[in-house]
Amino acid sequence: EGLDRIEAAELELFQPLLRGLQAIPGVRVWGVQGLEGRTPTAAFTVAGHTTEAVARALAAERVAVWDGHAYAVEVVGQLGLGDMGGVVRAGISRYLDADDVDRLLRVVQRLARH
């Protein structure tokens, strides 16, 4: 499988992930807001929840994400996200499918309402 096909498959899943997160009230996606010039990874926070709590809730639904500073300690500090635990990072890989993205969005939407 060539890199072009991998990139297209990742974009096919990343677009609904990014747009879905951006559409949930109380969720903030950090960084570039569009698809152009970015890897298929979203850094986000959910109002009223630490990033650790969000990551735990997602893990309970079999969604693997990372929480913390993602090796960007200075950026997290400059954005004032240190007290919240940094950001949640969700990335798209070739082995994921639309159900994985839908499950992540459902959990985040549920958390954002509470």
C-alpha positions as YAML, in Angstrom:
chain: A
units: angstrom
residues:
- id: 1
  name: GLU
  ca: [0.00, 0.00, 0.00]
- id: 2
  name: GLY
  ca: [1.51, 3.33, -1.04]
- id: 3
  name: LEU
  ca: [1.79, 6.45, 1.06]
- id: 4
  name: ASP
  ca: [-0.84, 8.20, -1.06]
- id: 5
  name: ARG
  ca: [-3.40, 5.51, -0.24]
- id: 6
  name: ILE
  ca: [-2.51, 5.59, 3.44]
- id: 7
  name: GLU
  ca: [-2.81, 9.39, 3.50]
- id: 8
  name: ALA
  ca: [-6.20, 9.26, 1.73]
- id: 9
  name: ALA
  ca: [-7.52, 6.60, 4.13]
- id: 10
  name: GLU
  ca: [-6.35, 8.59, 7.16]
- id: 11
  name: LEU
  ca: [-7.90, 11.79, 5.84]
- id: 12
  name: GLU
  ca: [-11.20, 10.00, 5.22]
- id: 13
  name: LEU
  ca: [-11.38, 9.28, 8.96]
- id: 14
  name: PHE
  ca: [-9.66, 12.38, 10.25]
- id: 15
  name: GLN
  ca: [-12.01, 14.84, 8.57]
- id: 16
  name: PRO
  ca: [-15.11, 13.60, 10.47]
- id: 17
  name: LEU
  ca: [-13.07, 13.36, 13.68]
- id: 18
  name: LEU
  ca: [-11.84, 16.94, 13.46]
- id: 19
  name: ARG
  ca: [-15.16, 18.39, 12.32]
- id: 20
  name: GLY
  ca: [-17.05, 16.30, 14.89]
- id: 21
  name: LEU
  ca: [-14.90, 17.53, 17.77]
- id: 22
  name: GLN
  ca: [-15.18, 21.13, 16.56]
- id: 23
  name: ALA
  ca: [-18.98, 20.85, 16.49]
- id: 24
  name: ILE
  ca: [-19.36, 19.75, 20.12]
- id: 25
  name: PRO
  ca: [-20.12, 22.66, 22.47]
- id: 26
  name: GLY
  ca: [-17.58, 22.73, 25.29]
- id: 27
  name: VAL
  ca: [-14.85, 21.06, 23.24]
- id: 28
  name: ARG
  ca: [-11.89, 23.10, 22.09]
- id: 29
  name: VAL
  ca: [-9.58, 21.80, 19.40]
- id: 30
  name: TRP
  ca: [-6.13, 23.35, 19.74]
- id: 31
  name: GLY
  ca: [-3.94, 24.21, 16.77]
- id: 32
  name: VAL
  ca: [-4.74, 24.52, 13.10]
- id: 33
  name: GLN
  ca: [-8.51, 24.34, 12.62]
- id: 34
  name: GLY
  ca: [-8.55, 23.08, 9.04]
- id: 35
  name: LEU
  ca: [-7.23, 19.98, 7.36]
- id: 36
  name: GLU
  ca: [-4.52, 21.65, 5.31]
- id: 37
  name: GLY
  ca: [-0.97, 21.21, 6.50]
- id: 38
  name: ARG
  ca: [-1.59, 18.99, 9.49]
- id: 39
  name: THR
  ca: [-1.12, 15.39, 10.48]
- id: 40
  name: PRO
  ca: [-4.23, 13.34, 11.30]
- id: 41
  name: THR
  ca: [-4.00, 14.15, 15.01]
- id: 42
  name: ALA
  ca: [-6.23, 16.40, 17.11]
- id: 43
  name: ALA
  ca: [-5.32, 17.96, 20.44]
- id: 44
  name: PHE
  ca: [-8.42, 18.93, 22.39]
- id: 45
  name: THR
  ca: [-9.89, 19.73, 25.79]
- id: 46
  name: VAL
  ca: [-13.38, 19.29, 27.19]
- id: 47
  name: ALA
  ca: [-14.66, 22.07, 29.45]
- id: 48
  name: GLY
  ca: [-15.10, 20.98, 33.05]
- id: 49
  name: HIS
  ca: [-12.99, 17.83, 32.70]
- id: 50
  name: THR
  ca: [-9.32, 17.12, 33.20]
- id: 51
  name: THR
  ca: [-7.58, 15.52, 30.28]
- id: 52
  name: GLU
  ca: [-6.89, 12.47, 32.44]
- id: 53
  name: ALA
  ca: [-10.63, 12.05, 33.11]
- id: 54
  name: VAL
  ca: [-11.40, 12.35, 29.39]
- id: 55
  name: ALA
  ca: [-8.74, 9.79, 28.52]
- id: 56
  name: ARG
  ca: [-10.08, 7.39, 31.17]
- id: 57
  name: ALA
  ca: [-13.66, 7.73, 29.89]
- id: 58
  name: LEU
  ca: [-12.49, 7.05, 26.35]
- id: 59
  name: ALA
  ca: [-10.39, 4.07, 27.46]
- id: 60
  name: ALA
  ca: [-13.47, 2.58, 29.13]
- id: 61
  name: GLU
  ca: [-15.07, 2.57, 25.66]
- id: 62
  name: ARG
  ca: [-11.99, 1.02, 24.01]
- id: 63
  name: VAL
  ca: [-10.71, 4.28, 22.52]
- id: 64
  name: ALA
  ca: [-6.98, 4.83, 22.91]
- id: 65
  name: VAL
  ca: [-5.84, 8.44, 23.30]
- id: 66
  name: TRP
  ca: [-3.04, 10.20, 25.15]
- id: 67
  name: ASP
  ca: [-3.35, 12.93, 27.71]
- id: 68
  name: GLY
  ca: [-0.74, 15.35, 28.96]
- id: 69
  name: HIS
  ca: [1.74, 17.72, 27.40]
- id: 70
  name: ALA
  ca: [2.60, 15.51, 24.38]
- id: 71
  name: TYR
  ca: [6.24, 16.59, 24.63]
- id: 72
  name: ALA
  ca: [5.16, 20.22, 24.21]
- id: 73
  name: VAL
  ca: [5.60, 21.34, 27.83]
- id: 74
  name: GLU
  ca: [6.28, 24.97, 26.96]
- id: 75
  name: VAL
  ca: [3.31, 25.21, 24.57]
- id: 76
  name: VAL
  ca: [0.94, 23.68, 27.12]
- id: 77
  name: GLY
  ca: [2.22, 26.15, 29.72]
- id: 78
  name: GLN
  ca: [1.86, 29.14, 27.38]
- id: 79
  name: LEU
  ca: [-1.72, 28.12, 26.57]
- id: 80
  name: GLY
  ca: [-2.53, 27.89, 30.29]
- id: 81
  name: LEU
  ca: [-3.45, 24.21, 30.08]
- id: 82
  name: GLY
  ca: [-1.10, 22.89, 32.74]
- id: 83
  name: ASP
  ca: [-3.73, 22.84, 35.49]
- id: 84
  name: MET
  ca: [-6.11, 20.83, 33.28]
- id: 85
  name: GLY
  ca: [-3.43, 18.27, 32.56]
- id: 86
  name: GLY
  ca: [-2.53, 19.48, 29.08]
- id: 87
  name: VAL
  ca: [-4.51, 18.16, 26.13]
- id: 88
  name: VAL
  ca: [-6.08, 14.95, 24.91]
- id: 89
  name: ARG
  ca: [-4.46, 13.72, 21.70]
- id: 90
  name: ALA
  ca: [-6.41, 11.55, 19.31]
- id: 91
  name: GLY
  ca: [-4.77, 10.34, 16.13]
- id: 92
  name: ILE
  ca: [-5.85, 8.39, 13.10]
- id: 93
  name: SER
  ca: [-3.92, 5.33, 11.97]
- id: 94
  name: ARG
  ca: [-4.51, 3.02, 9.04]
- id: 95
  name: TYR
  ca: [-5.97, 0.25, 11.20]
- id: 96
  name: LEU
  ca: [-8.86, 2.40, 12.51]
- id: 97
  name: ASP
  ca: [-12.32, 2.66, 11.00]
- id: 98
  name: ALA
  ca: [-15.39, 4.90, 11.12]
- id: 99
  name: ASP
  ca: [-16.78, 3.05, 14.15]
- id: 100
  name: ASP
  ca: [-13.70, 4.04, 16.14]
- id: 101
  name: VAL
  ca: [-14.21, 7.71, 15.27]
- id: 102
  name: ASP
  ca: [-17.94, 7.53, 16.05]
- id: 103
  name: ARG
  ca: [-17.24, 5.93, 19.43]
- id: 104
  name: LEU
  ca: [-14.77, 8.67, 20.34]
- id: 105
  name: LEU
  ca: [-17.20, 11.40, 19.33]
- id: 106
  name: ARG
  ca: [-20.07, 9.83, 21.29]
- id: 107
  name: VAL
  ca: [-18.00, 9.65, 24.47]
- id: 108
  name: VAL
  ca: [-16.69, 13.21, 24.11]
- id: 109
  name: GLN
  ca: [-20.18, 14.51, 23.40]
- id: 110
  name: ARG
  ca: [-21.52, 12.76, 26.51]
- id: 111
  name: LEU
  ca: [-18.73, 14.24, 28.64]
- id: 112
  name: ALA
  ca: [-19.25, 17.73, 27.22]
- id: 113
  name: ARG
  ca: [-22.90, 17.68, 28.32]
- id: 114
  name: HIS
  ca: [-21.97, 17.00, 31.95]
...
